[in-house]
Each structure stands twice: as C-alpha cells, then as structure tokens.
Tab-separated table of N, CA and C in Angstrom:
chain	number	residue	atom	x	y	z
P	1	UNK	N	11.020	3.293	15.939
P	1	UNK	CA	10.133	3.840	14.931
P	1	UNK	C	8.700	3.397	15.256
P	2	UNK	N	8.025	3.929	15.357
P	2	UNK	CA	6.145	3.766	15.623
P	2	UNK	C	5.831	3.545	14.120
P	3	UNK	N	4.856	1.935	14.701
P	3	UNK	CA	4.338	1.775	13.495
P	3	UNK	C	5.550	0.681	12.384
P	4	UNK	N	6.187	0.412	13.482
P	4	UNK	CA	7.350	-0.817	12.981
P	4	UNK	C	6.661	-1.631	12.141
P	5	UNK	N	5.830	-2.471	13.073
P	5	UNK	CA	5.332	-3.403	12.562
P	5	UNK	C	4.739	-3.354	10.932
P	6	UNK	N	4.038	-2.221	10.809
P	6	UNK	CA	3.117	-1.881	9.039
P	6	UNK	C	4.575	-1.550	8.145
P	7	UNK	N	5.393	-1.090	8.144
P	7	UNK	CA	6.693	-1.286	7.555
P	7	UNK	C	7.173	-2.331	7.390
P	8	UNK	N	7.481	-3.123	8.452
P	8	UNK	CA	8.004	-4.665	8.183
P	8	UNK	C	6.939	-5.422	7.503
P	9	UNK	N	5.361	-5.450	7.431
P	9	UNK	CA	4.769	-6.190	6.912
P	9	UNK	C	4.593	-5.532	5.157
P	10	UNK	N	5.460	-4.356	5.570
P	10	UNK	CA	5.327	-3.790	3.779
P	10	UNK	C	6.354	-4.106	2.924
P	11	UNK	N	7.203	-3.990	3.585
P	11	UNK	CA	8.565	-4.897	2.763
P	11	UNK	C	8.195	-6.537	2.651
P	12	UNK	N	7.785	-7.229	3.518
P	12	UNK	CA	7.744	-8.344	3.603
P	12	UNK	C	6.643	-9.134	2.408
P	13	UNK	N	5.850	-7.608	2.400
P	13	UNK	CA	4.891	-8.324	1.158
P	13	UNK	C	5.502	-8.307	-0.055
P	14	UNK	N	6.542	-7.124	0.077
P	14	UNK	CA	7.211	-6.575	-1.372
P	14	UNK	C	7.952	-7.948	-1.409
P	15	UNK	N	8.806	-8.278	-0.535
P	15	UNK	CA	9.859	-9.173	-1.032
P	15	UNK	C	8.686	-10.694	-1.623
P	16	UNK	N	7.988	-11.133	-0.834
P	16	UNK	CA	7.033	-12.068	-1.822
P	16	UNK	C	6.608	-11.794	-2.799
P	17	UNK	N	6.143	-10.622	-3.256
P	17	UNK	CA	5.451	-9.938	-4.780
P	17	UNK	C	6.795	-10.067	-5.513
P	18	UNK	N	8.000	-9.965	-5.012
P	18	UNK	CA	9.087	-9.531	-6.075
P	18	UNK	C	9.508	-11.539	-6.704
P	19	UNK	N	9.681	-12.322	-5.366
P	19	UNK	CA	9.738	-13.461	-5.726
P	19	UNK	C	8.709	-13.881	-6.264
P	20	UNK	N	7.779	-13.707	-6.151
P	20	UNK	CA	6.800	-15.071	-6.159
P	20	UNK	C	6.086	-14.195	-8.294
P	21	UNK	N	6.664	-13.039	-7.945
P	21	UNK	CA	5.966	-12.722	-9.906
P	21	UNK	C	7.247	-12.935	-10.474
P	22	UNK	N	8.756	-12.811	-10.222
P	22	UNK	CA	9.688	-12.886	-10.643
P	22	UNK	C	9.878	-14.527	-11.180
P	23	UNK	N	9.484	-15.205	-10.313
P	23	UNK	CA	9.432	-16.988	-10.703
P	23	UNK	C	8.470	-17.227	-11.606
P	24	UNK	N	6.966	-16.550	-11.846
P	24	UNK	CA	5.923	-16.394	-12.409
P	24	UNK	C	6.748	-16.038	-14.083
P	25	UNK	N	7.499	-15.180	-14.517
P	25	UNK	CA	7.938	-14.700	-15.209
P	25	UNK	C	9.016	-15.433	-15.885
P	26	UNK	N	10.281	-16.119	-15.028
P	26	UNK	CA	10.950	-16.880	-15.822
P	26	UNK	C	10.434	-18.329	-16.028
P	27	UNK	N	9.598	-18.540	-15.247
P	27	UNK	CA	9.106	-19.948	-15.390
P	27	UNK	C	7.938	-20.146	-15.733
P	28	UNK	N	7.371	-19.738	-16.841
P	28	UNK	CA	5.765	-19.287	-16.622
P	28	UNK	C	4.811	-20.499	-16.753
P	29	UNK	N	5.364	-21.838	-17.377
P	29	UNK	CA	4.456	-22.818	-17.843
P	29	UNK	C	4.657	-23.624	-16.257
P	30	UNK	N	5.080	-23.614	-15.213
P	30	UNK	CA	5.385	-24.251	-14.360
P	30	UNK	C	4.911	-23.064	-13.035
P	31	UNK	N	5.070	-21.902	-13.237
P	31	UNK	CA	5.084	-21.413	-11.557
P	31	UNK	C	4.105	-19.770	-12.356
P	32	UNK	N	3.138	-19.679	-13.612
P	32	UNK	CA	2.564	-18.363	-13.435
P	32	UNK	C	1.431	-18.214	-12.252
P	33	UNK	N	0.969	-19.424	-11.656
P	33	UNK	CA	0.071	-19.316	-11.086
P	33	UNK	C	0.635	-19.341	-9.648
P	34	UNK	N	1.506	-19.315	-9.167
P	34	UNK	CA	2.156	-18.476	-8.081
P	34	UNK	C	2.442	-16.989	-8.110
P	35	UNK	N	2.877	-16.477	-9.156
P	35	UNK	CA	2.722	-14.668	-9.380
P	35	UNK	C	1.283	-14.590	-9.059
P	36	UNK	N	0.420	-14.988	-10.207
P	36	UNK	CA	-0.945	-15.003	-9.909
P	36	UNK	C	-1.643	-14.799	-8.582
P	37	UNK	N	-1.685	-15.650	-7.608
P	37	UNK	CA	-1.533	-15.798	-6.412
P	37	UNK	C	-0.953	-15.158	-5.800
P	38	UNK	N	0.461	-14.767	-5.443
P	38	UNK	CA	0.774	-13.712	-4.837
P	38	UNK	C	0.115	-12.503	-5.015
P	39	UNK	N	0.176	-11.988	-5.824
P	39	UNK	CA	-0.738	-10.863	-6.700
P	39	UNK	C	-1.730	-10.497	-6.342
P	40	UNK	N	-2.952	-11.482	-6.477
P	40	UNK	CA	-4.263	-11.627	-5.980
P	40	UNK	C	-4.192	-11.467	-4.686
P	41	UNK	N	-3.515	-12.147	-3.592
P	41	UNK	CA	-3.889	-12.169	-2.484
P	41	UNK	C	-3.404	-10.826	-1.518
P	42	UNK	N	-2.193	-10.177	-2.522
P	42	UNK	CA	-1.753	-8.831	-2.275
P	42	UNK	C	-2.669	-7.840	-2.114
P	43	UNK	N	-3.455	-7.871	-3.806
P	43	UNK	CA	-4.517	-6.998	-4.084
P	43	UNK	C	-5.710	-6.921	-2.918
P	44	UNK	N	-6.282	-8.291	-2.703
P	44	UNK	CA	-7.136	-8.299	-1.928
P	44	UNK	C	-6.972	-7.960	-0.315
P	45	UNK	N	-5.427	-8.278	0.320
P	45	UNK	CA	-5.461	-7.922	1.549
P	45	UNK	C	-5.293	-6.046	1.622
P	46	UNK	N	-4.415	-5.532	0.526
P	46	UNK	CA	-4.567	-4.357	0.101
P	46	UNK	C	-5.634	-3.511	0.489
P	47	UNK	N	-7.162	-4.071	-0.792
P	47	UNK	CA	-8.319	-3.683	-0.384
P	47	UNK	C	-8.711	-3.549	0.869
P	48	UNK	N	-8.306	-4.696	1.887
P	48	UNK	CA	-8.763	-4.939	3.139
P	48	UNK	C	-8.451	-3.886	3.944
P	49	UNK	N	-6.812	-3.598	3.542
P	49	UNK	CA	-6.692	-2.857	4.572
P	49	UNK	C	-6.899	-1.332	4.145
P	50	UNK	N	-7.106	-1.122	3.188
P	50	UNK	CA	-7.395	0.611	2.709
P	50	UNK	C	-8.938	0.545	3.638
P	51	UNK	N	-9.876	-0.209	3.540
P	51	UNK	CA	-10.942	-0.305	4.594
P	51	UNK	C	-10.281	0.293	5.993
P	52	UNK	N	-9.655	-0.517	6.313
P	52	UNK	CA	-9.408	-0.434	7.768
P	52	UNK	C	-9.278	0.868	7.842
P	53	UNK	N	-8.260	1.301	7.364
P	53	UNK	CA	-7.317	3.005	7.206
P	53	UNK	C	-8.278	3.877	7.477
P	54	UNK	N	-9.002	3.432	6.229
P	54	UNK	CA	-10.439	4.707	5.990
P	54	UNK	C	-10.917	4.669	7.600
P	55	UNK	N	-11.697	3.449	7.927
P	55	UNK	CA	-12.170	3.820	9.128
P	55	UNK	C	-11.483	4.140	10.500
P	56	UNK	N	-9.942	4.420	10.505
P	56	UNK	CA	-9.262	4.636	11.511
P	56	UNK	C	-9.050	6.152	11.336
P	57	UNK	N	-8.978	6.597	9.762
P	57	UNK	CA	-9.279	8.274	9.582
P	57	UNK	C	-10.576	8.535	9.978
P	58	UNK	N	-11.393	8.223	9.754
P	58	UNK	CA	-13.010	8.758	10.002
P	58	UNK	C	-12.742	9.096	11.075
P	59	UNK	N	-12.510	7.984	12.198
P	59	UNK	CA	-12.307	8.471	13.291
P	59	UNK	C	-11.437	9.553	14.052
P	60	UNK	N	-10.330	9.510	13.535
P	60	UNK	CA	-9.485	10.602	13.560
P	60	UNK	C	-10.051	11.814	13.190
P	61	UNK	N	-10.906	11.864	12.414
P	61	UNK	CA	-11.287	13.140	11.228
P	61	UNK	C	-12.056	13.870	12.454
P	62	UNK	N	-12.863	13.436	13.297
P	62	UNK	CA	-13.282	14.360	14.627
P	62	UNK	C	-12.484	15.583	15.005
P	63	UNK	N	-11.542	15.023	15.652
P	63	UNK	CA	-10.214	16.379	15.791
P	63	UNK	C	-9.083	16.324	15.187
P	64	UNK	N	-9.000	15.940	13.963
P	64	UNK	CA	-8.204	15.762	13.056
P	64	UNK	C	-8.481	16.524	11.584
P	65	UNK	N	-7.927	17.337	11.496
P	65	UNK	CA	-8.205	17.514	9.776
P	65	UNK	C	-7.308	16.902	8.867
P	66	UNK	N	-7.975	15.756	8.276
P	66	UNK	CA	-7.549	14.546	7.814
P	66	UNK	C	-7.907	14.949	6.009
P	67	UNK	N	-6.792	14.933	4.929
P	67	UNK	CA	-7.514	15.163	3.666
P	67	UNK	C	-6.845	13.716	3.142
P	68	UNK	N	-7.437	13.169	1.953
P	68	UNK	CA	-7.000	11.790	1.564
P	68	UNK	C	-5.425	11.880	1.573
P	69	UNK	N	-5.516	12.977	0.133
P	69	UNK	CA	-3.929	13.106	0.042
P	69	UNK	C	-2.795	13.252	1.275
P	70	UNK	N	-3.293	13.916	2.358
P	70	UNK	CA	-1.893	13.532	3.544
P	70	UNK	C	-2.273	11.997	4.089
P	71	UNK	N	-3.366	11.506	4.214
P	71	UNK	CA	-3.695	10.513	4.747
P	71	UNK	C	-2.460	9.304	3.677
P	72	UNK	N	-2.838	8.869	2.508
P	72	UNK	CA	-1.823	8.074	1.790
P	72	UNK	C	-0.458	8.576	1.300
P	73	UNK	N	-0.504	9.887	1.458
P	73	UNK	CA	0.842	10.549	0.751
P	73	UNK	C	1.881	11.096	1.995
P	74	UNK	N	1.258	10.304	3.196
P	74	UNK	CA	2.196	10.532	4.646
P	74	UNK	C	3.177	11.726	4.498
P	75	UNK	N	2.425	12.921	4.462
P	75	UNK	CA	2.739	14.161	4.859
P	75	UNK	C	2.634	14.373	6.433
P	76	UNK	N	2.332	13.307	6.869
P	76	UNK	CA	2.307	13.792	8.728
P	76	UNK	C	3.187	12.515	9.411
P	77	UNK	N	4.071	12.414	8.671
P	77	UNK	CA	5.043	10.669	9.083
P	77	UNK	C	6.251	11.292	9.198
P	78	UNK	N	7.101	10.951	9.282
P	78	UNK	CA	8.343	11.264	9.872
P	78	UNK	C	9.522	10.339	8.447
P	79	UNK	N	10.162	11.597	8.363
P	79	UNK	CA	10.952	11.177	6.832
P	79	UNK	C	11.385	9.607	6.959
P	80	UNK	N	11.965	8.461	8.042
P	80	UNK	CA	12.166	7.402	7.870
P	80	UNK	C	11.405	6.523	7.371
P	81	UNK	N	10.060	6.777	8.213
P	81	UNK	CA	8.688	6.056	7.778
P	81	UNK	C	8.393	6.016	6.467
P	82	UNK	N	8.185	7.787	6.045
P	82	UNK	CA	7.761	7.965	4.437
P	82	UNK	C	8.619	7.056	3.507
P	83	UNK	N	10.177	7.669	3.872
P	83	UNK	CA	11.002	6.585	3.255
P	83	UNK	C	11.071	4.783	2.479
P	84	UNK	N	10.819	4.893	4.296
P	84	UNK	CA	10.951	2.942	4.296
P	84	UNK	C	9.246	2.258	3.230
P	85	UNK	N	8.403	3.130	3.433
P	85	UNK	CA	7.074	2.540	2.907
P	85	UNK	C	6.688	3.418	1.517
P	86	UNK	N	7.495	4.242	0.939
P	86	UNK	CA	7.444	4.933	-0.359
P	86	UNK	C	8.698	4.007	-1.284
P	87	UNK	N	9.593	3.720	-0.376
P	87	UNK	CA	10.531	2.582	-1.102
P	87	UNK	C	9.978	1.328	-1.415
P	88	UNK	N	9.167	0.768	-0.491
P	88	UNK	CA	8.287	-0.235	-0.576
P	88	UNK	C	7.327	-0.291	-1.753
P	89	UNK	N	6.939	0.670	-1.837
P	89	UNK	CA	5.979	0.765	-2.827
P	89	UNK	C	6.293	0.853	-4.119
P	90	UNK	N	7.707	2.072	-4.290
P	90	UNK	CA	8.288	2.147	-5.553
P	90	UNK	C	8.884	0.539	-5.801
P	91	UNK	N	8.939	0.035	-4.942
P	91	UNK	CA	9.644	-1.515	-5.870
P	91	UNK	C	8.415	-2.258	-6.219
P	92	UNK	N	7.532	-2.254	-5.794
P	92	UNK	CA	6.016	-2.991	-5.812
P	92	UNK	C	5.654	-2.469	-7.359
P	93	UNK	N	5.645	-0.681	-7.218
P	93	UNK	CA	5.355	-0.741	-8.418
P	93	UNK	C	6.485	-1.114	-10.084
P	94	UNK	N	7.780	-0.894	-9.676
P	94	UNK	CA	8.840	-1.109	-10.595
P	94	UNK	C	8.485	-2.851	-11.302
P	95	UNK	N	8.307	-3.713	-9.979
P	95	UNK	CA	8.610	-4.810	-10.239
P	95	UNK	C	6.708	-5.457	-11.330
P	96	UNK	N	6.021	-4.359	-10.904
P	96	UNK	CA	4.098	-4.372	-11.494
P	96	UNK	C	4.585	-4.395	-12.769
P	97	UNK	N	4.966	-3.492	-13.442
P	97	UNK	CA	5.273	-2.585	-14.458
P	97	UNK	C	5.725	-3.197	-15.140
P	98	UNK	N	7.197	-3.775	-14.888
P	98	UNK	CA	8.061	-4.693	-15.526
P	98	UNK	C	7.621	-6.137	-15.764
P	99	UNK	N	7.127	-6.635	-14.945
P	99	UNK	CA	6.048	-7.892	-15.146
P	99	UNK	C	4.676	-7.559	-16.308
P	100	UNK	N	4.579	-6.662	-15.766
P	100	UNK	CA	2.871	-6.517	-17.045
P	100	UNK	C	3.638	-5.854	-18.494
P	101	UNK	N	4.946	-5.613	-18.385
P	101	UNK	CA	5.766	-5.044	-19.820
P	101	UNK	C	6.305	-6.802	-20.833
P	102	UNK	N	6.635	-7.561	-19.402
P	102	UNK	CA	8.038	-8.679	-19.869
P	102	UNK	C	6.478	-9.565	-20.314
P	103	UNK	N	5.140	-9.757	-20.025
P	103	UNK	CA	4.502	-10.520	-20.194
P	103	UNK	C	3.232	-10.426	-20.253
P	104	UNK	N	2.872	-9.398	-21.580
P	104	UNK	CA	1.760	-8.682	-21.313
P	104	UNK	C	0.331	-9.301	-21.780
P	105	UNK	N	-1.047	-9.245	-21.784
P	105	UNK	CA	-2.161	-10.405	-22.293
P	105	UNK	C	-1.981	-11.402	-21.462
P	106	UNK	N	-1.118	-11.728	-20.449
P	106	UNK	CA	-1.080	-12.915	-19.825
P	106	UNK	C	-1.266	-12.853	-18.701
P	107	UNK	N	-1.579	-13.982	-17.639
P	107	UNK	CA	-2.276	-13.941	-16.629
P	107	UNK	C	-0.843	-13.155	-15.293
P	108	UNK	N	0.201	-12.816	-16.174
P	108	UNK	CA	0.991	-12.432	-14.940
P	108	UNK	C	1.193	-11.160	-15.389
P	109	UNK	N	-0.018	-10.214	-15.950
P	109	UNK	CA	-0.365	-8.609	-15.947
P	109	UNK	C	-1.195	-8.278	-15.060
P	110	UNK	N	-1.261	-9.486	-14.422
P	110	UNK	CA	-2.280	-9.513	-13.160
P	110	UNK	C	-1.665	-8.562	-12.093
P	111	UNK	N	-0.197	-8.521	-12.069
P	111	UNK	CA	0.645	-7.749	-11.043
P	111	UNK	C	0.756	-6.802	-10.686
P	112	UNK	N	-0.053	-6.343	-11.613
P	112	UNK	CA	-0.308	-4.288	-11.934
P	112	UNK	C	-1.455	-4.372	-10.725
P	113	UNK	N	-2.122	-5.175	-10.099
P	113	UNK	CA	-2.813	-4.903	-8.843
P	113	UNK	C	-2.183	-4.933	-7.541
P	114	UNK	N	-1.258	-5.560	-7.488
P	114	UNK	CA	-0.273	-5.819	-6.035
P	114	UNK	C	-0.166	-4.537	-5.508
P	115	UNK	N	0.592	-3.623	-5.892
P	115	UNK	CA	0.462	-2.114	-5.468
P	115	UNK	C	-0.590	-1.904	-4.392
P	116	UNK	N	-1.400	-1.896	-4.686
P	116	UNK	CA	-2.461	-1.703	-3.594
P	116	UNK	C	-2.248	-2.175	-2.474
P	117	UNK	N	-1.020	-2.922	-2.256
P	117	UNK	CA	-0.975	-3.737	-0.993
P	117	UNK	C	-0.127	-2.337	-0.256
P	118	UNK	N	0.617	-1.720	-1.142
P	118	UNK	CA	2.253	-1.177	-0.540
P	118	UNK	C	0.932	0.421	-0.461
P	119	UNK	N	0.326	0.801	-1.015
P	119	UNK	CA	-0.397	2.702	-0.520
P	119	UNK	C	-1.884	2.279	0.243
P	120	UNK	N	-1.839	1.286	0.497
P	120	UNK	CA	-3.127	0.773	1.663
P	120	UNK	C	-2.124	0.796	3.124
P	121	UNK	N	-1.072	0.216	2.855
P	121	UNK	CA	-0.252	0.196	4.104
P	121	UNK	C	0.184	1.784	4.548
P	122	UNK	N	0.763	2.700	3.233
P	122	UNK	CA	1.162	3.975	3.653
P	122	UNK	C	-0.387	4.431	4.328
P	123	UNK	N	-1.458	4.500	3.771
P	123	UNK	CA	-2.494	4.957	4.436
P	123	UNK	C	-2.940	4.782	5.901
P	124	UNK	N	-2.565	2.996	6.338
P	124	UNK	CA	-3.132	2.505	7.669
P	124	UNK	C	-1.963	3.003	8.635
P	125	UNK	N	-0.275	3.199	8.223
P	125	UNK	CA	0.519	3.992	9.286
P	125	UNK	C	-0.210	5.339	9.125
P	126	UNK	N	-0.161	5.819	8.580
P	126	UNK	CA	-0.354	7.475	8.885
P	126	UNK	C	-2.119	7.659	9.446
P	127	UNK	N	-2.716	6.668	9.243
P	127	UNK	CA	-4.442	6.576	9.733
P	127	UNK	C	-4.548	6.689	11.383
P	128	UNK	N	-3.132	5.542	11.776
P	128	UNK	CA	-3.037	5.718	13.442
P	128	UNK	C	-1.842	6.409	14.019
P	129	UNK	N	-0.483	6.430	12.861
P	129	UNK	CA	0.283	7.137	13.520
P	129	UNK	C	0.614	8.586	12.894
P	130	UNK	N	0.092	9.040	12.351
P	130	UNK	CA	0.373	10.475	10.917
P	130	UNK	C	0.131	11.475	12.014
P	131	UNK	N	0.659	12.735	12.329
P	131	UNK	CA	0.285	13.938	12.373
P	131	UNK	C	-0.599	14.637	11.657
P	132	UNK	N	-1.769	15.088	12.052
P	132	UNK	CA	-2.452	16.091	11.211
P	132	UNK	C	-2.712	16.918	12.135
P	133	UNK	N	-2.696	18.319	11.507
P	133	UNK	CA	-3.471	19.629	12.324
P	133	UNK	C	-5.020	19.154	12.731
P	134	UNK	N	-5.099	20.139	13.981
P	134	UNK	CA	-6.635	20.146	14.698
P	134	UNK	C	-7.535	20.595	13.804
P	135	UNK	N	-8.665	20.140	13.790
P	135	UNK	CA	-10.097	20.449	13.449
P	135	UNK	C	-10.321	21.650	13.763
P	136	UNK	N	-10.383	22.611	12.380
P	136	UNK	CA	-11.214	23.860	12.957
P	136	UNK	C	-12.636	23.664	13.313
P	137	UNK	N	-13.032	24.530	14.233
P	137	UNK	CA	-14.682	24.190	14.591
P	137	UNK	C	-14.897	25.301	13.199
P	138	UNK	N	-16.679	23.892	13.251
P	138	UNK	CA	-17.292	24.609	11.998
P	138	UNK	C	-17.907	25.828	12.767
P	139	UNK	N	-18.593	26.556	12.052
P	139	UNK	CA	-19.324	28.070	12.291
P	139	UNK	C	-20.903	27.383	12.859
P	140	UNK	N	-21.317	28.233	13.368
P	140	UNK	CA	-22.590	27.637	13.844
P	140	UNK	C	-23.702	28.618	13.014
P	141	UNK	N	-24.744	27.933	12.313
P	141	UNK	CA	-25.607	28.165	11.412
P	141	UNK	C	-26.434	29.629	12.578
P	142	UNK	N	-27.134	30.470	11.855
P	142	UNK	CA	-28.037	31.355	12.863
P	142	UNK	C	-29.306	31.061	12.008
C-alpha cells in the first residue's frame, strides 16, 4: 500500500487519543491532564500537518486539478487507503464526542480537537499519493 507509513501513524495516533482520553475520563482527578495532553498535542501536530498537505497540493495544483474536497475526502485513494484512514478518523471522532458528552465544561472537552490529527493525515496521503485529473489549460486572454 503507498503511503503505509501516514496510515500507520494514523491509527497509532488514534490508539493514543483513545487511551490516553479514555484514562482522562475514568480517572479524572489523577490522569485528566494526560487526555489533555494527548489532545493538545494531536490538535497541534494535526494543524502542522494540514500545512504541510496544503503545500504539497499547491504544488500538485500545477498539473493537477486539485479541489479541497477530493484533496481531504480521498476521492483519488484507493478504497483500502480511504478505508484504513476514514476508520481512523471515525474512531477519533466517536471516541471526541463521547468524551466531550461523558465530561462536558471540563478540561477533557478538550478532545473535540484531536480529530484534526486523523483529516490532516487523510489530506497529506492523498496531497502526495491521491489521483487527480490533469489541469485544463486556462484560455489565453486576447
């Protein structure tokens, strides 16, 4: 599978987001500031990498007709890929949801940002490995 690696690092974040807010949750006077932390540092490498993505589409976008929506919604990935990193994400967000439901006003509603880690990743596979149709040439002005 191309693009192994951004899959394995998407599950791998999921399975820490799922532990590390899940302990946050039953243990909250002892371990919320590990959800916290996981969370945060999700969100922020997230951000990081939706950067990257963007600028690996820009570049692509030359002979690429690149629109956001196929870019994160890996319409040019190959059904395993979409799979493995849309599963990723649906647990990222199941496990957001259920954390900001089981413990809400509190610092472990913070989790509703992690997500960003799991559709920054769908974006950076499909940024270098996605199919998109060629660039029509524009018209030339007279």
């Amino acid at each position: 599978m191309r693009g192994a690696g951004i899959v394995r690092a998407s599950w791998a974040g999921t399975v820490l987001f799922g532990i590390g807010t899940v302990l946050g949750v039953v243990a909250p006077d002892q371990l919320q500031w590990l959800g916290f932390a996981v969370s945060l540092t999700l969100f922020i490498a997230g951000c990081a990498v939706f950067v990257w993505a963007f600028v690996l589409a820009v570049g692509r976008s030359r002979t690429d007709e690149i629109a956001v929506s196929n870019l994160y919604l890996l319409s040019g990935a190959p059904s395993d890929v979409r799979t493995q990193l849309f599963g990723s994400l649906a647990v990222e967000l199941v496990v957001a949801i259920g954390t900001a439901a089981a413990r809400p006003y509190t610092i472990a509603a913070t989790a509703i940002l992690a997500p960003v880690y799991g559709l920054a990743l769908c974006g950076r596979w499909s940024a270098r490995y996605g199919t998109f149709p060629p660039r029509k040439p524009t018209p030339k002005r007279k």
